[in-house]
PDB file of C-alpha atoms in Angstrom:
ATOM      1  CA  MET A   1     -25.681  -4.774  -7.709  1.00  0.00           C
ATOM      2  CA  HIS A   2     -25.171  -1.057  -8.644  1.00  0.00           C
ATOM      3  CA  LYS A   3     -24.062   1.532  -5.683  1.00  0.00           C
ATOM      4  CA  LEU A   4     -24.031   5.238  -6.273  1.00  0.00           C
ATOM      5  CA  MET A   5     -21.113   6.737  -4.473  1.00  0.00           C
ATOM      6  CA  MET A   6     -20.844  10.337  -3.701  1.00  0.00           C
ATOM      7  CA  PHE A   7     -17.602  11.840  -2.292  1.00  0.00           C
ATOM      8  CA  MET A   8     -18.659  15.549  -0.997  1.00  0.00           C
ATOM      9  CA  LYS A   9     -16.395  18.262   0.038  1.00  0.00           C
ATOM     10  CA  ARG A  10     -17.869  21.405   1.863  1.00  0.00           C
ATOM     11  CA  LYS A  11     -17.634  24.789   0.848  1.00  0.00           C
ATOM     12  CA  ASP A  12     -14.352  26.510   2.439  1.00  0.00           C
ATOM     13  CA  ASP A  13     -16.405  29.184   4.145  1.00  0.00           C
ATOM     14  CA  ILE A  14     -18.611  26.778   6.047  1.00  0.00           C
ATOM     15  CA  SER A  15     -17.861  24.490   9.077  1.00  0.00           C
ATOM     16  CA  PHE A  16     -17.658  20.702   9.073  1.00  0.00           C
ATOM     17  CA  GLU A  17     -20.610  20.798  11.706  1.00  0.00           C
ATOM     18  CA  ASP A  18     -22.639  23.225   9.656  1.00  0.00           C
ATOM     19  CA  PHE A  19     -22.072  20.988   6.334  1.00  0.00           C
ATOM     20  CA  ARG A  20     -22.896  17.813   7.964  1.00  0.00           C
ATOM     21  CA  ALA A  21     -26.010  19.586   9.695  1.00  0.00           C
ATOM     22  CA  HIS A  22     -27.365  20.913   6.251  1.00  0.00           C
ATOM     23  CA  TYR A  23     -26.601  17.577   4.323  1.00  0.00           C
ATOM     24  CA  GLU A  24     -28.261  14.950   7.094  1.00  0.00           C
ATOM     25  CA  ASN A  25     -31.034  17.518   7.776  1.00  0.00           C
ATOM     26  CA  ILE A  26     -32.062  19.391   4.592  1.00  0.00           C
ATOM     27  CA  HIS A  27     -30.288  18.029   1.582  1.00  0.00           C
ATOM     28  CA  ILE A  28     -30.687  14.214   2.272  1.00  0.00           C
ATOM     29  CA  PRO A  29     -34.472  14.310   3.300  1.00  0.00           C
ATOM     30  CA  THR A  30     -35.378  16.359   0.646  1.00  0.00           C
ATOM     31  CA  VAL A  31     -33.794  14.117  -2.210  1.00  0.00           C
ATOM     32  CA  ALA A  32     -35.244  11.086  -0.590  1.00  0.00           C
ATOM     33  CA  LYS A  33     -38.773  12.498  -1.416  1.00  0.00           C
ATOM     34  CA  TRP A  34     -37.777  12.341  -5.157  1.00  0.00           C
ATOM     35  CA  VAL A  35     -35.501   9.216  -5.183  1.00  0.00           C
ATOM     36  CA  GLY A  36     -35.480   7.417  -1.664  1.00  0.00           C
ATOM     37  CA  HIS A  37     -37.837   4.694  -3.273  1.00  0.00           C
ATOM     38  CA  LEU A  38     -35.141   3.566  -5.589  1.00  0.00           C
ATOM     39  CA  PHE A  39     -32.692   2.999  -2.729  1.00  0.00           C
ATOM     40  CA  THR A  40     -32.339  -0.285  -0.645  1.00  0.00           C
ATOM     41  CA  GLU A  41     -29.757   1.028   1.741  1.00  0.00           C
ATOM     42  CA  SER A  42     -28.092   4.341   2.124  1.00  0.00           C
ATOM     43  CA  ARG A  43     -24.898   4.952   4.178  1.00  0.00           C
ATOM     44  CA  ARG A  44     -23.064   8.220   4.828  1.00  0.00           C
ATOM     45  CA  TYR A  45     -19.277   8.314   6.241  1.00  0.00           C
ATOM     46  CA  TYR A  46     -17.825  10.996   7.738  1.00  0.00           C
ATOM     47  CA  PRO A  47     -14.155  11.432   8.275  1.00  0.00           C
ATOM     48  CA  GLN A  48     -12.510  11.250  11.968  1.00  0.00           C
ATOM     49  CA  GLY A  49      -8.999  11.985  11.234  1.00  0.00           C
ATOM     50  CA  HIS A  50      -5.642  10.311   9.837  1.00  0.00           C
ATOM     51  CA  MET A  51      -4.720   6.766  10.834  1.00  0.00           C
ATOM     52  CA  ASN A  52      -1.416   5.410  10.536  1.00  0.00           C
ATOM     53  CA  PHE A  53      -1.484   2.001   9.194  1.00  0.00           C
ATOM     54  CA  TYR A  54       2.028   1.674   8.804  1.00  0.00           C
ATOM     55  CA  VAL A  55       2.755   1.100  12.465  1.00  0.00           C
ATOM     56  CA  GLY A  56       5.341  -1.453  12.982  1.00  0.00           C
ATOM     57  CA  ARG A  57       6.549  -1.563   9.369  1.00  0.00           C
ATOM     58  CA  PRO A  58       9.949  -0.923   8.226  1.00  0.00           C
ATOM     59  CA  ASP A  59       8.540   1.912   6.126  1.00  0.00           C
ATOM     60  CA  ALA A  60       6.469   3.484   9.057  1.00  0.00           C
ATOM     61  CA  ASP A  61       8.147   7.056   8.430  1.00  0.00           C
ATOM     62  CA  ALA A  62       6.727   6.940   4.984  1.00  0.00           C
ATOM     63  CA  SER A  63       2.973   7.194   6.162  1.00  0.00           C
ATOM     64  CA  PRO A  64       1.212  10.285   4.914  1.00  0.00           C
ATOM     65  CA  GLU A  65       0.853  12.627   7.779  1.00  0.00           C
ATOM     66  CA  ASP A  66      -2.275  14.558   6.364  1.00  0.00           C
ATOM     67  CA  ASP A  67      -5.416  13.018   4.681  1.00  0.00           C
ATOM     68  CA  GLY A  68      -3.512  10.766   2.640  1.00  0.00           C
ATOM     69  CA  GLY A  69      -4.761  12.344  -0.493  1.00  0.00           C
ATOM     70  CA  VAL A  70      -8.555  11.856   0.803  1.00  0.00           C
ATOM     71  CA  ASP A  71     -10.240  15.201   0.778  1.00  0.00           C
ATOM     72  CA  TYR A  72     -13.676  14.710   1.328  1.00  0.00           C
ATOM     73  CA  ASP A  73     -16.149  15.668   4.047  1.00  0.00           C
ATOM     74  CA  ALA A  74     -18.807  12.865   3.312  1.00  0.00           C
ATOM     75  CA  VAL A  75     -18.699   9.518   1.589  1.00  0.00           C
ATOM     76  CA  SER A  76     -22.287   8.493   0.835  1.00  0.00           C
ATOM     77  CA  VAL A  77     -23.158   5.115  -0.878  1.00  0.00           C
ATOM     78  CA  TYR A  78     -26.641   4.317  -1.966  1.00  0.00           C
ATOM     79  CA  THR A  79     -27.456   0.675  -3.084  1.00  0.00           C
ATOM     80  CA  ILE A  80     -29.836   0.918  -5.931  1.00  0.00           C
ATOM     81  CA  ARG A  81     -32.796  -1.215  -6.074  1.00  0.00           C
ATOM     82  CA  ASP A  82     -32.430  -2.927  -9.519  1.00  0.00           C
ATOM     83  CA  GLU A  83     -31.961  -1.972 -13.010  1.00  0.00           C
ATOM     84  CA  ALA A  84     -35.325  -0.579 -13.439  1.00  0.00           C
ATOM     85  CA  ALA A  85     -34.446   1.808 -10.395  1.00  0.00           C
ATOM     86  CA  LEU A  86     -31.247   2.696 -11.982  1.00  0.00           C
ATOM     87  CA  GLU A  87     -33.271   3.812 -15.130  1.00  0.00           C
ATOM     88  CA  GLU A  88     -35.534   5.649 -13.079  1.00  0.00           C
ATOM     89  CA  LEU A  89     -32.910   7.697 -11.134  1.00  0.00           C
ATOM     90  CA  MET A  90     -31.371   8.465 -14.404  1.00  0.00           C
ATOM     91  CA  ARG A  91     -34.830  10.030 -15.522  1.00  0.00           C
ATOM     92  CA  ILE A  92     -35.309  11.741 -12.467  1.00  0.00           C
ATOM     93  CA  ALA A  93     -31.764  13.190 -12.446  1.00  0.00           C
ATOM     94  CA  ALA A  94     -32.479  14.736 -15.768  1.00  0.00           C
ATOM     95  CA  ASN A  95     -35.769  16.429 -14.532  1.00  0.00           C
ATOM     96  CA  PRO A  96     -35.384  19.989 -14.605  1.00  0.00           C
ATOM     97  CA  GLU A  97     -37.284  20.654 -11.569  1.00  0.00           C
ATOM     98  CA  PHE A  98     -35.260  18.317  -9.545  1.00  0.00           C
ATOM     99  CA  THR A  99     -31.704  19.360 -10.909  1.00  0.00           C
ATOM    100  CA  HIS A 100     -32.669  23.076 -10.241  1.00  0.00           C
ATOM    101  CA  TRP A 101     -33.403  22.315  -6.670  1.00  0.00           C
ATOM    102  CA  VAL A 102     -30.322  20.103  -6.105  1.00  0.00           C
ATOM    103  CA  THR A 103     -27.821  22.645  -7.854  1.00  0.00           C
ATOM    104  CA  GLN A 104     -29.500  25.562  -5.785  1.00  0.00           C
ATOM    105  CA  ASP A 105     -29.267  23.721  -2.543  1.00  0.00           C
ATOM    106  CA  GLU A 106     -25.606  22.161  -2.917  1.00  0.00           C
ATOM    107  CA  ALA A 107     -24.714  26.027  -3.536  1.00  0.00           C
ATOM    108  CA  ASN A 108     -25.445  26.390   0.177  1.00  0.00           C
ATOM    109  CA  PHE A 109     -22.793  23.625   1.344  1.00  0.00           C
ATOM    110  CA  VAL A 110     -21.072  21.774  -1.286  1.00  0.00           C
ATOM    111  CA  ASP A 111     -17.883  22.524  -3.142  1.00  0.00           C
ATOM    112  CA  ARG A 112     -18.967  21.045  -6.452  1.00  0.00           C
ATOM    113  CA  ALA A 113     -15.766  21.397  -8.311  1.00  0.00           C
ATOM    114  CA  ARG A 114     -14.099  19.224  -5.615  1.00  0.00           C
ATOM    115  CA  SER A 115     -16.755  16.837  -4.953  1.00  0.00           C
ATOM    116  CA  ARG A 116     -17.229  13.591  -7.161  1.00  0.00           C
ATOM    117  CA  GLN A 117     -19.794  10.830  -7.752  1.00  0.00           C
ATOM    118  CA  THR A 118     -19.513   7.505  -9.560  1.00  0.00           C
ATOM    119  CA  LEU A 119     -21.781   4.634 -10.252  1.00  0.00           C
ATOM    120  CA  THR A 120     -20.322   1.399  -9.341  1.00  0.00           C
ATOM    121  CA  GLU A 121     -20.747  -2.230  -9.150  1.00  0.00           C
ATOM    122  CA  GLU A 122     -20.337  -4.364  -5.950  1.00  0.00           C
ATOM    123  CA  MET A 123     -18.281  -7.140  -5.896  1.00  0.00           C
ATOM    124  CA  THR A 124     -17.109  -9.339  -2.981  1.00  0.00           C
ATOM    125  CA  SER A 125     -14.675 -11.882  -2.314  1.00  0.00           C
ATOM    126  CA  ALA A 126     -13.868 -14.736   0.060  1.00  0.00           C
ATOM    127  CA  GLY A 127     -11.987 -13.812   3.223  1.00  0.00           C
ATOM    128  CA  MET A 128     -12.589  -9.875   2.574  1.00  0.00           C
ATOM    129  CA  SER A 129     -16.565  -9.862   2.780  1.00  0.00           C
TER     130      SER A 129
END
């Protein structure tokens, strides 16, 4: 099963709250009109601060005190329906009207140079599912 993962970083000149509001209320609903039918599930994750998983370990002082290298304001995961949907997604992503709108809108709230996206294949394993 393919998943599209997007790691979004907000522009320095907007607050996290404004970034999240724009992403949830403007960007996602508009993009969904183009490609929403191609996904079986979508989830977005927003950071809630640093968590020290080193507690109680001998190396507890080695825990990162900042974001631990994860410098994103949102992580979005979209489950792509099937191979045909992936092909259609790629066609739509190349559509000049779609790319123009996405580029223009992201300029309002996303630092594109520091954001990332990747296509992944989901794997599960016993005991960690």
